[in-house]
Coordinates of C-alpha atoms in Angstrom, one line a residue:
Chain S
X1 CA 0.0 0.0 0.0
X2 CA 1.3 3.4 -0.9
X3 CA -0.4 5.2 2.0
X4 CA 0.8 8.7 2.8
X5 CA -1.5 9.3 5.8
X6 CA -3.0 6.6 8.0
X7 CA -5.5 7.6 10.6
X8 CA -6.0 4.8 13.1
X9 CA -8.8 4.6 15.7
X10 CA -8.6 8.4 16.2
X11 CA -10.5 9.6 19.2
X12 CA -10.7 13.2 20.4
X13 CA -12.7 14.6 23.4
X14 CA -12.9 18.3 24.2
X15 CA -13.4 19.0 27.9
X16 CA -13.5 16.5 30.7
X17 CA -16.0 14.2 32.4
X18 CA -19.7 14.4 31.6
X19 CA -19.5 17.8 29.9
X20 CA -16.8 16.5 27.6
X21 CA -17.7 16.7 23.9
X22 CA -16.7 13.8 21.6
X23 CA -15.3 15.5 18.6
X24 CA -13.9 12.4 16.9
X25 CA -14.9 8.8 17.6
X26 CA -13.1 5.8 16.1
X27 CA -12.0 7.5 12.9
X28 CA -10.0 5.1 10.5
X29 CA -8.9 6.3 7.1
X30 CA -6.0 5.8 4.8
X31 CA -5.0 8.5 2.3
X32 CA -2.9 7.6 -0.6
X33 CA 0.2 9.5 -1.9
X34 CA -0.8 12.3 -4.2
X35 CA -4.5 11.8 -3.4
X36 CA -6.9 14.7 -3.2
X37 CA -9.4 13.9 -0.4
X38 CA -12.2 16.3 0.5
X39 CA -14.2 16.2 3.8
X40 CA -17.8 17.5 4.1
X41 CA -20.4 17.2 6.8
X42 CA -22.8 19.2 9.0
X43 CA -21.3 21.6 11.6
X44 CA -19.8 19.8 14.6
X45 CA -19.0 16.7 12.7
X46 CA -15.3 17.1 13.5
X47 CA -13.9 17.6 10.0
X48 CA -11.9 20.6 11.0
X49 CA -10.8 18.9 14.2
X50 CA -9.5 16.0 12.2
X51 CA -7.6 18.3 9.9
X52 CA -6.1 20.1 12.8
X53 CA -5.1 16.8 14.3
X54 CA -3.3 15.8 11.1
X55 CA -1.6 19.2 11.1
X56 CA -0.5 18.7 14.7
X57 CA -2.3 21.7 16.1
X58 CA -4.5 19.4 18.2
X59 CA -3.5 16.2 19.8
X60 CA -5.7 13.0 19.7
X61 CA -7.1 11.7 23.0
X62 CA -6.3 8.2 21.7
X63 CA -5.4 6.5 18.5
X64 CA -2.8 7.7 16.1
X65 CA -2.1 9.5 12.8
X66 CA 0.9 8.3 10.8
X67 CA 2.6 10.0 8.0
X68 CA 4.7 7.5 6.0
X69 CA 4.3 5.1 8.8
X70 CA 5.6 7.4 11.4
X71 CA 3.2 8.7 14.1
X72 CA 3.0 12.5 14.2
X73 CA 3.8 14.4 17.4
X74 CA 3.0 18.0 16.6
X75 CA 3.2 20.4 13.7
X76 CA 5.9 19.8 11.1
X77 CA 7.1 21.4 7.8
X78 CA 6.1 18.3 5.9
X79 CA 2.4 19.2 6.5
X80 CA 1.6 22.7 5.4
X81 CA -1.7 24.3 6.3
X82 CA -3.9 26.9 4.6
X83 CA -6.6 28.5 6.8
X84 CA -9.8 30.3 5.9
X85 CA -8.5 33.7 6.7
X86 CA -6.4 36.0 8.9
X87 CA -3.3 33.8 8.6
X88 CA -1.2 36.2 6.5
X89 CA 1.2 38.6 8.3
X90 CA -0.1 42.0 7.4
X91 CA 3.2 43.7 8.3
X92 CA 5.1 41.7 5.7
X93 CA 4.9 42.2 1.9
X94 CA 3.5 39.4 -0.2
X95 CA 7.1 38.3 -1.0
X96 CA 8.2 38.3 2.6
X97 CA 5.0 36.4 3.6
X98 CA 5.9 33.7 1.1
X99 CA 9.5 33.6 2.2
X100 CA 8.5 33.3 5.9
X101 CA 9.7 29.7 6.3
X102 CA 13.0 30.7 4.8
X103 CA 13.3 33.4 7.3
X104 CA 12.8 30.8 10.1
X105 CA 15.5 28.6 8.6
X106 CA 17.9 31.5 8.0
X107 CA 17.6 32.4 11.7
X108 CA 18.7 28.9 12.7
X109 CA 21.5 27.8 10.5
X110 CA 24.1 29.2 8.1
X111 CA 22.6 29.0 4.7
X112 CA 25.0 29.0 1.8
X113 CA 24.4 31.5 -0.9
X114 CA 23.3 28.7 -3.2
X115 CA 20.5 27.9 -0.7
X116 CA 19.4 31.5 -0.6
X117 CA 19.4 31.6 -4.4
X118 CA 17.4 28.4 -4.6
X119 CA 14.9 29.8 -2.1
X120 CA 14.5 33.0 -4.1
X121 CA 14.0 31.0 -7.3
X122 CA 11.4 28.9 -5.6
X123 CA 9.6 32.0 -4.3
X124 CA 9.6 33.6 -7.8
X125 CA 8.3 30.4 -9.3
X126 CA 5.4 30.2 -6.8
X127 CA 4.6 33.9 -7.4
X128 CA 4.4 33.1 -11.1
X129 CA 2.4 30.0 -10.6
X130 CA -0.2 31.8 -8.4
X131 CA -0.3 34.9 -10.6
X132 CA 1.1 37.1 -7.9
X133 CA 4.2 38.6 -9.6
X134 CA 2.7 42.0 -10.1
X135 CA 1.7 42.4 -6.4
X136 CA 4.9 40.9 -4.8
X137 CA 5.7 44.2 -3.0
X138 CA 2.1 44.9 -1.9
X139 CA 0.9 44.3 1.7
X140 CA -1.9 41.7 2.2
X141 CA -4.6 44.3 3.2
X142 CA -4.1 45.9 -0.2
X143 CA -5.2 42.6 -1.9
X144 CA -8.7 41.1 -2.5
X145 CA -9.7 38.0 -0.6
X146 CA -8.9 35.7 -3.5
X147 CA -5.4 37.2 -3.9
X148 CA -4.8 36.8 -0.2
X149 CA -5.6 33.1 -0.4
X150 CA -3.2 32.8 -3.3
X151 CA -0.5 34.2 -1.1
X152 CA -1.4 31.9 1.7
X153 CA -1.2 28.9 -0.6
X154 CA 2.1 30.0 -2.1
X155 CA 3.5 30.5 1.4
X156 CA 2.4 27.0 2.4
X157 CA 3.9 25.5 -0.7
X158 CA 7.4 27.2 -0.4
X159 CA 9.1 24.5 1.6
X160 CA 7.8 21.8 -0.7
X161 CA 5.5 20.1 1.8
X162 CA 4.4 16.6 1.0
X163 CA 0.9 17.2 2.5
X164 CA -1.2 20.3 2.1
X165 CA -4.0 20.7 4.7
X166 CA -6.8 23.1 3.7
X167 CA -9.4 24.3 6.1
X168 CA -12.3 25.8 4.1
X169 CA -9.7 28.0 2.3
X170 CA -12.2 29.4 -0.2
X171 CA -15.1 29.7 2.2
X172 CA -15.0 33.5 2.4
X173 CA -14.6 34.0 -1.4
X174 CA -17.3 34.9 -3.9
X175 CA -18.5 32.2 -6.3
X176 CA -16.6 33.4 -9.4
X177 CA -13.3 33.7 -7.5
X178 CA -13.8 30.3 -6.0
X179 CA -14.1 28.7 -9.4
X180 CA -10.8 30.2 -10.5
X181 CA -9.2 29.0 -7.3
X182 CA -10.6 25.5 -7.8
X183 CA -8.8 25.1 -11.1
X184 CA -5.7 26.7 -9.7
X185 CA -5.5 24.3 -6.8
X186 CA -6.1 21.3 -9.1
X187 CA -3.3 22.5 -11.3
X188 CA -1.0 23.0 -8.2
X189 CA -1.8 19.5 -6.9
X190 CA -0.7 17.9 -10.2
X191 CA 2.4 20.1 -10.6
X192 CA 3.6 19.9 -7.0
X193 CA 2.5 16.3 -6.4
X194 CA 1.3 17.1 -2.9
X195 CA -1.3 15.0 -1.0
X196 CA -4.2 17.3 -0.3
X197 CA -6.7 17.0 2.5
X198 CA -9.4 19.6 2.0
X199 CA -12.2 20.5 4.4
X200 CA -15.3 22.3 3.1
X201 CA -19.0 22.8 3.7
X202 CA -19.6 23.1 0.0
X203 CA -20.6 19.7 -1.5
X204 CA -20.1 20.9 -5.1
X205 CA -16.5 22.1 -4.3
X206 CA -15.9 18.7 -2.5
X207 CA -16.9 16.7 -5.6
X208 CA -15.2 18.9 -8.1
X209 CA -11.8 18.9 -6.3
X210 CA -11.7 15.5 -4.6
X211 CA -10.9 12.0 -5.8
X212 CA -12.8 10.8 -2.8
X213 CA -15.4 12.7 -0.8
X214 CA -15.6 11.7 2.9
X215 CA -18.9 12.5 4.6
X216 CA -18.6 13.0 8.3
X217 CA -21.5 12.9 10.8
X218 CA -21.9 14.9 14.1
X219 CA -22.5 13.9 17.7
X220 CA -20.2 12.1 18.0
X221 CA -17.9 13.2 15.1
X222 CA -17.2 10.2 12.9
X223 CA -16.8 9.1 9.3
X224 CA -20.3 8.3 7.9
X225 CA -19.6 7.3 4.3
X226 CA -17.0 7.7 1.5
X227 CA -17.9 8.6 -2.1
X228 CA -15.3 7.9 -4.8
X229 CA -15.7 10.6 -7.5
X230 CA -16.1 9.2 -11.0
X231 CA -15.2 12.3 -12.9
X232 CA -12.4 12.4 -15.5
X233 CA -9.1 13.4 -14.0
X234 CA -9.0 16.5 -16.1
X235 CA -11.8 18.6 -14.7
X236 CA -13.6 21.5 -16.2
X237 CA -16.3 23.7 -14.9
X238 CA -19.0 22.3 -17.2
X239 CA -18.8 18.9 -15.6
X240 CA -20.6 20.5 -12.6
X241 CA -23.7 20.4 -14.9
X242 CA -23.4 16.8 -16.0
X243 CA -26.0 14.3 -14.8
X244 CA -23.4 12.2 -13.0
X245 CA -22.2 15.2 -11.0
X246 CA -25.7 16.2 -10.1
X247 CA -26.6 12.7 -9.1
X248 CA -23.6 12.5 -6.7
X249 CA -24.2 15.9 -5.3
X250 CA -27.8 15.0 -4.6
X251 CA -26.8 11.7 -2.9
X252 CA -24.2 13.4 -0.7
X253 CA -26.5 16.3 0.2
X254 CA -29.2 13.9 1.2
X255 CA -26.7 11.9 3.3
X256 CA -25.5 15.0 5.1
X257 CA -29.1 16.1 5.8
X258 CA -29.8 12.7 7.3
X259 CA -26.7 12.7 9.5
X260 CA -27.5 16.1 10.8
X261 CA -31.1 15.2 11.6
X262 CA -32.1 18.5 10.3
X263 CA -34.5 19.1 7.5
X264 CA -37.0 21.8 6.4
X265 CA -40.4 21.2 7.9
X266 CA -42.4 22.1 4.8
X267 CA -45.7 21.2 6.5
X268 CA -45.1 23.6 9.3
X269 CA -44.2 26.4 6.9
X270 CA -47.4 25.8 4.9
X271 CA -49.5 25.9 8.0
X272 CA -47.9 29.2 9.1
X273 CA -48.6 30.7 5.7
X274 CA -52.2 29.6 5.8
X275 CA -52.6 31.1 9.3
X276 CA -51.2 34.4 8.2
X277 CA -53.5 34.5 5.2
X278 CA -56.5 33.7 7.4
X279 CA -55.5 36.5 9.7
X280 CA -55.4 38.9 6.8
X281 CA -58.8 37.8 5.5
X282 CA -60.3 38.6 8.9
X283 CA -59.0 42.2 8.8
Chain V
X1 CA -25.9 79.7 -9.6
X2 CA -28.3 80.9 -12.3
X3 CA -31.0 83.3 -11.2
X4 CA -33.6 81.3 -13.2
X5 CA -33.5 78.4 -10.8
X6 CA -33.1 79.7 -7.3
X7 CA -35.0 76.8 -5.8
X8 CA -32.7 74.2 -7.4
X9 CA -29.5 75.8 -6.0
X10 CA -31.2 76.1 -2.6
X11 CA -32.2 72.5 -2.9
X12 CA -28.6 71.6 -3.7
X13 CA -27.4 73.4 -0.6
X14 CA -29.9 71.5 1.5
X15 CA -28.9 68.2 0.0
X16 CA -25.2 69.0 0.7
X17 CA -26.1 69.9 4.2
X18 CA -28.0 66.6 4.7
X19 CA -25.1 64.6 3.3
X20 CA -22.9 66.0 6.0
X21 CA -25.1 64.3 8.6
X22 CA -25.2 60.9 7.1
X23 CA -24.4 58.2 9.6
X24 CA -20.7 57.5 9.4
X25 CA -20.7 59.7 6.3
X26 CA -17.7 61.1 4.5
X27 CA -16.2 64.6 4.9
X28 CA -13.8 66.2 2.5
X29 CA -10.6 67.4 4.1
X30 CA -11.5 71.0 3.7
X31 CA -14.9 70.5 5.4
X32 CA -13.3 68.5 8.2
X33 CA -10.8 71.3 8.9
X34 CA -13.6 73.9 8.9
X35 CA -15.5 72.0 11.5
X36 CA -12.4 71.4 13.5
X37 CA -11.6 75.1 13.5
X38 CA -15.2 75.9 14.6
X39 CA -14.8 73.4 17.4
X40 CA -11.6 75.0 18.6
X41 CA -12.4 78.7 18.0
X42 CA -15.9 78.6 19.5
X43 CA -14.9 77.9 23.1
X44 CA -12.1 80.5 22.7
X45 CA -14.5 83.1 21.5
X46 CA -16.9 82.4 24.4
X47 CA -14.1 82.6 26.9
X48 CA -12.9 85.9 25.4
X49 CA -16.5 87.2 25.3
X50 CA -17.1 86.4 29.0
X51 CA -13.9 88.0 30.0
X52 CA -14.4 91.3 28.2
X53 CA -18.0 91.6 29.3
X54 CA -16.9 92.2 32.8
X55 CA -19.6 89.8 33.9
X56 CA -17.1 87.8 36.0
X57 CA -14.4 89.1 38.2
X58 CA -10.9 88.9 36.6
X59 CA -9.6 87.1 39.7
X60 CA -12.0 84.2 38.9
X61 CA -12.0 84.4 35.1
X62 CA -9.0 85.9 33.5
X63 CA -9.3 86.6 29.7
X64 CA -7.1 85.0 27.0
X65 CA -5.0 88.2 26.9
X66 CA -4.3 88.0 30.6
X67 CA -3.3 84.4 30.3
X68 CA -1.0 85.2 27.4
X69 CA 0.7 88.0 29.2
X70 CA 1.1 86.0 32.3
X71 CA 2.7 83.2 30.3
X72 CA 5.1 85.8 28.9
X73 CA 6.0 87.1 32.4
X74 CA 6.4 83.5 33.6
X75 CA 8.8 82.8 30.7
X76 CA 10.8 86.0 31.2
X77 CA 11.0 86.1 35.0
X78 CA 10.0 82.8 36.5
X79 CA 11.9 80.4 34.4
X80 CA 8.9 78.8 32.6
X81 CA 11.2 76.6 30.5
X82 CA 12.7 75.0 33.6
X83 CA 9.2 74.1 34.8
X84 CA 8.3 72.7 31.4
X85 CA 11.6 70.7 31.3
X86 CA 11.4 69.3 34.8
X87 CA 7.8 68.2 34.4
X88 CA 8.4 66.6 31.0
X89 CA 11.4 64.9 32.4
X90 CA 9.4 63.4 35.3
X91 CA 6.7 62.2 33.0
X92 CA 9.1 60.7 30.5
X93 CA 11.1 59.0 33.3
X94 CA 8.1 57.6 35.1
X95 CA 6.4 56.6 31.8
X96 CA 9.5 55.0 30.4
X97 CA 10.2 53.0 33.6
X98 CA 6.7 51.6 33.5
X99 CA 6.8 50.9 29.8
X100 CA 10.2 49.1 30.1
X101 CA 8.7 46.8 32.7
X102 CA 5.1 46.6 31.5
X103 CA 5.8 45.6 27.9
X104 CA 7.7 42.4 28.6
X105 CA 5.5 41.5 31.6
X106 CA 2.3 42.1 29.5
X107 CA 3.8 40.1 26.7
X108 CA 4.4 37.2 29.1
X109 CA 0.8 37.5 30.6
X110 CA -0.7 37.6 27.1
X111 CA 1.3 34.6 25.8
X112 CA 1.7 32.1 28.7
X113 CA -1.4 31.0 30.7
X114 CA 0.5 30.2 33.9
X115 CA 1.9 33.8 34.0
X116 CA -1.5 35.1 33.3
X117 CA -3.0 33.1 36.2
X118 CA -0.3 34.2 38.5
X119 CA -0.1 37.9 37.7
X120 CA -3.3 39.1 36.2
X121 CA -5.7 38.9 39.2
X122 CA -3.0 40.5 41.3
X123 CA -2.5 43.4 38.8
X124 CA -6.3 43.8 38.5
X125 CA -6.5 44.2 42.2
X126 CA -3.7 46.7 42.6
X127 CA -5.0 48.6 39.6
X128 CA -8.1 49.6 41.6
X129 CA -6.0 51.0 44.5
X130 CA -5.9 54.8 43.9
X131 CA -2.3 55.8 43.0
X132 CA -2.8 59.0 45.0
X133 CA -3.2 57.0 48.2
X134 CA 0.3 55.6 47.8
X135 CA 1.8 59.1 48.1
X136 CA 2.4 58.9 51.9
X137 CA 4.0 55.5 51.5
X138 CA 6.1 56.7 48.6
X139 CA 7.3 59.7 50.6
X140 CA 8.2 57.4 53.5
X141 CA 10.0 54.9 51.3
X142 CA 11.5 56.9 48.5
X143 CA 11.8 60.3 50.1
X144 CA 10.8 63.7 48.6
X145 CA 13.3 64.0 45.8
X146 CA 12.9 63.4 42.0
X147 CA 12.5 59.7 42.4
X148 CA 9.3 60.1 44.5
X149 CA 7.5 62.0 41.7
X150 CA 8.7 59.4 39.2
X151 CA 7.5 56.6 41.5
X152 CA 4.0 58.1 41.7
X153 CA 3.8 58.4 37.9
X154 CA 5.0 54.8 37.7
X155 CA 2.4 53.5 40.2
X156 CA -0.3 55.4 38.3
X157 CA 0.5 54.1 34.9
X158 CA 2.3 50.7 35.3
X159 CA -0.6 48.5 36.4
X160 CA -3.0 49.8 33.8
X161 CA -0.3 49.5 31.2
X162 CA 0.5 45.8 32.0
X163 CA -3.1 44.8 31.5
X164 CA -3.5 46.8 28.3
X165 CA -0.3 45.3 26.9
X166 CA -1.5 41.8 27.8
X167 CA -4.8 42.5 26.0
X168 CA -3.0 43.8 22.9
X169 CA -0.9 40.6 22.9
X170 CA -4.0 38.4 23.3
X171 CA -5.6 40.2 20.3
X172 CA -3.1 38.7 17.9
X173 CA -5.2 36.4 15.8
X174 CA -4.7 32.8 16.7
X175 CA -4.5 31.8 13.0
X176 CA -1.4 33.9 12.6
X177 CA 0.2 31.9 15.5
X178 CA -1.0 28.6 14.2
X179 CA 0.2 29.3 10.7
X180 CA 3.7 29.9 12.1
X181 CA 3.4 26.6 14.0
X182 CA 2.6 24.7 10.9
X183 CA 5.5 26.4 9.2
X184 CA 7.8 24.9 11.8
X185 CA 8.4 27.9 14.1
X186 CA 9.4 27.2 17.6
X187 CA 8.1 29.1 20.6
X188 CA 10.8 31.8 20.6
X189 CA 10.3 32.4 16.9
X190 CA 6.6 32.7 17.3
X191 CA 7.0 35.3 20.0
X192 CA 9.7 37.3 18.2
X193 CA 8.5 36.9 14.6
X194 CA 4.7 36.8 14.9
X195 CA 3.3 38.0 18.3
X196 CA 5.5 41.0 18.8
X197 CA 5.3 42.4 15.2
X198 CA 1.6 41.7 15.1
X199 CA 0.9 43.4 18.4
X200 CA 3.3 46.4 17.8
X201 CA 0.7 48.9 16.4
X202 CA -1.7 48.2 19.2
X203 CA 1.2 48.5 21.7
X204 CA 2.1 51.9 20.4
X205 CA -1.5 53.0 20.8
X206 CA -1.4 51.7 24.4
X207 CA 1.7 53.8 25.0
X208 CA 0.0 56.8 23.6
X209 CA -3.1 56.5 25.8
X210 CA -1.1 55.8 29.0
X211 CA 1.2 58.8 28.3
X212 CA -1.9 60.9 28.8
X213 CA -2.4 59.3 32.2
X214 CA 1.2 59.9 33.1
X215 CA 0.6 63.7 32.8
X216 CA -2.4 63.4 35.1
X217 CA -0.3 61.7 37.8
X218 CA 2.5 64.3 37.3
X219 CA 0.2 67.0 38.6
X220 CA -0.8 64.8 41.5
X221 CA 2.9 64.1 42.3
X222 CA 3.9 67.8 42.0
X223 CA 1.0 69.0 44.1
X224 CA 2.4 67.1 47.0
X225 CA 6.1 67.3 47.2
X226 CA 7.9 69.5 44.7
X227 CA 9.4 73.0 44.4
X228 CA 9.4 73.2 40.6
X229 CA 7.4 72.0 37.6
X230 CA 4.1 72.9 36.0
X231 CA 1.9 71.1 38.5
X232 CA 3.8 72.8 41.4
X233 CA 3.4 76.2 39.7
X234 CA -0.3 75.7 39.4
X235 CA -0.6 74.9 43.1
X236 CA 1.5 77.9 44.1
X237 CA -0.4 80.2 41.8
X238 CA -3.6 79.2 43.7
X239 CA -2.0 80.3 46.9
X240 CA -1.3 83.8 45.4
X241 CA -4.7 83.9 43.6
X242 CA -2.9 84.1 40.3
X243 CA -5.8 82.6 38.3
X244 CA -4.2 83.5 35.0
X245 CA -1.2 81.5 35.9
X246 CA -3.4 78.5 36.8
X247 CA -5.0 78.8 33.3
X248 CA -1.6 79.1 31.7
X249 CA -0.3 76.0 33.5
X250 CA -3.3 73.9 32.5
X251 CA -3.2 75.0 28.9
X252 CA 0.5 74.4 28.7
X253 CA 0.1 70.8 30.0
X254 CA -2.7 70.4 27.4
X255 CA -0.5 71.6 24.6
X256 CA 2.5 69.5 25.6
X257 CA 0.2 66.5 25.8
X258 CA -1.2 67.3 22.4
X259 CA 2.3 67.5 20.9
X260 CA 3.3 64.2 22.4
X261 CA 0.1 62.6 21.2
X262 CA 0.8 63.8 17.6
X263 CA 4.3 62.5 17.9
X264 CA 3.0 59.1 18.7
X265 CA 0.5 59.2 15.8
X266 CA 3.4 60.2 13.5
X267 CA 5.5 57.3 14.8
X268 CA 2.5 55.0 14.1
X269 CA 2.2 56.2 10.5
X270 CA 6.0 56.0 10.1
X271 CA 6.5 52.6 11.5
X272 CA 3.4 50.8 10.3
X273 CA 2.9 52.0 6.7
X274 CA 1.1 48.8 5.8
X275 CA -1.8 49.9 8.0
X276 CA -2.3 53.1 6.1
X277 CA -2.0 51.7 2.5
X278 CA -5.3 50.7 1.0

């Protein structure tokens, strides 16, 4: 098996005793090298918690997460993370944000001039890849939300991480920008050969990007079902309108609704409308 | 402004007037300066009007001219510059001492939970003790020389400053810190490369606000045990019924405070250009 990430009997509880909340219960999952896996689920299903555990920002209560067969014990440069927002450093220019990991290394060891040159070359290549060259001297708050996320992705990619963890990275962007970012991140995943774990609340995004869509269920947070995506590897936006895509979207949406135990009570709404109309008639 | 349509130009004026009062509306720089000028000149005019009307005794309400001439006499004969200098020195010394201690301490409180648990309740408690009430103790322990005035300013500003610095540090977005962790930064690097630069603009604002309080405590300190300085001069002027000198002293402190405040704002713009670029 060519597994990059193995999650084994992962269990996570927040708080103690009776008031403790089980965020993850018995999660088992293998993620292959270079795979693009997306996680969806109702709020409180633990998808973000699971991602943060892989990133090493949270520790499991029991169970383990292995990367290349080695259990993780905290954050590491092999696993880069992209957050929804507020993760860029507003006092640094775009270029300095992207080179932040180099700055960390430079403070620790003596880098040869060849290293520095390679780092600059890498940063320039990423600026180019993400379409940021013309704003490399700008500050983050001068950029649109979409451009800011491009910077965040470029910064995460700089040290050539093998795994990219993305926590609703496009959740705050408008629909058009999001489409552009989708194709960009697919391009990046092929080019950089990174394993990508992507958390979102948008089912369409999950299907379009993922090779597998993992549906999680809340209370307690757990994996409910896994949907392999049967779309051609080379995606394009029109696929979102194909019957297969729609079918899968419908199936996943239904499944999420069931796990959440929440649905629109159409009868109640109708009754309320009727009552309101009767009231009006009386007047 | 054609005479044919007088109503429309009047309407336009009305509309412009209404636009000024839009909630959180926008003012052009010229209009802003105009309103600011009105706000500054109006009280001055009222003051001048009251003083020339003879409605109030000059002993109680000296006019702007009296205050100006008194300031001149003070400058010429009573060594005004020495008073300004010694007071500014005391404020800067007390303020700097508390900043030098409060910033690292606040940084620790805002960063490490055990330090917070250990120091914050204590600081919160001391903060509510009136600094003025410490004066007798300070005089007993420190004496009545320069250091006692500096000590009172220190007591008045330090405890507030620690808590404000801690709050500034806590306001650093957790995502900025977590991003650094996932990029492999260790604790020292997170503090020096993320928390400190991220909190800096807020810290400078905290210093600006506490500087104002330092001037308040200066007057308190000089009212008690001093023989020079602006606060002391105000107190002595009261004894001799020199109301104009009291006015002059208060206005001078206000002006120095305003100048320092503007200096802080200038430093802010100078050091954090990224906050002002849009």
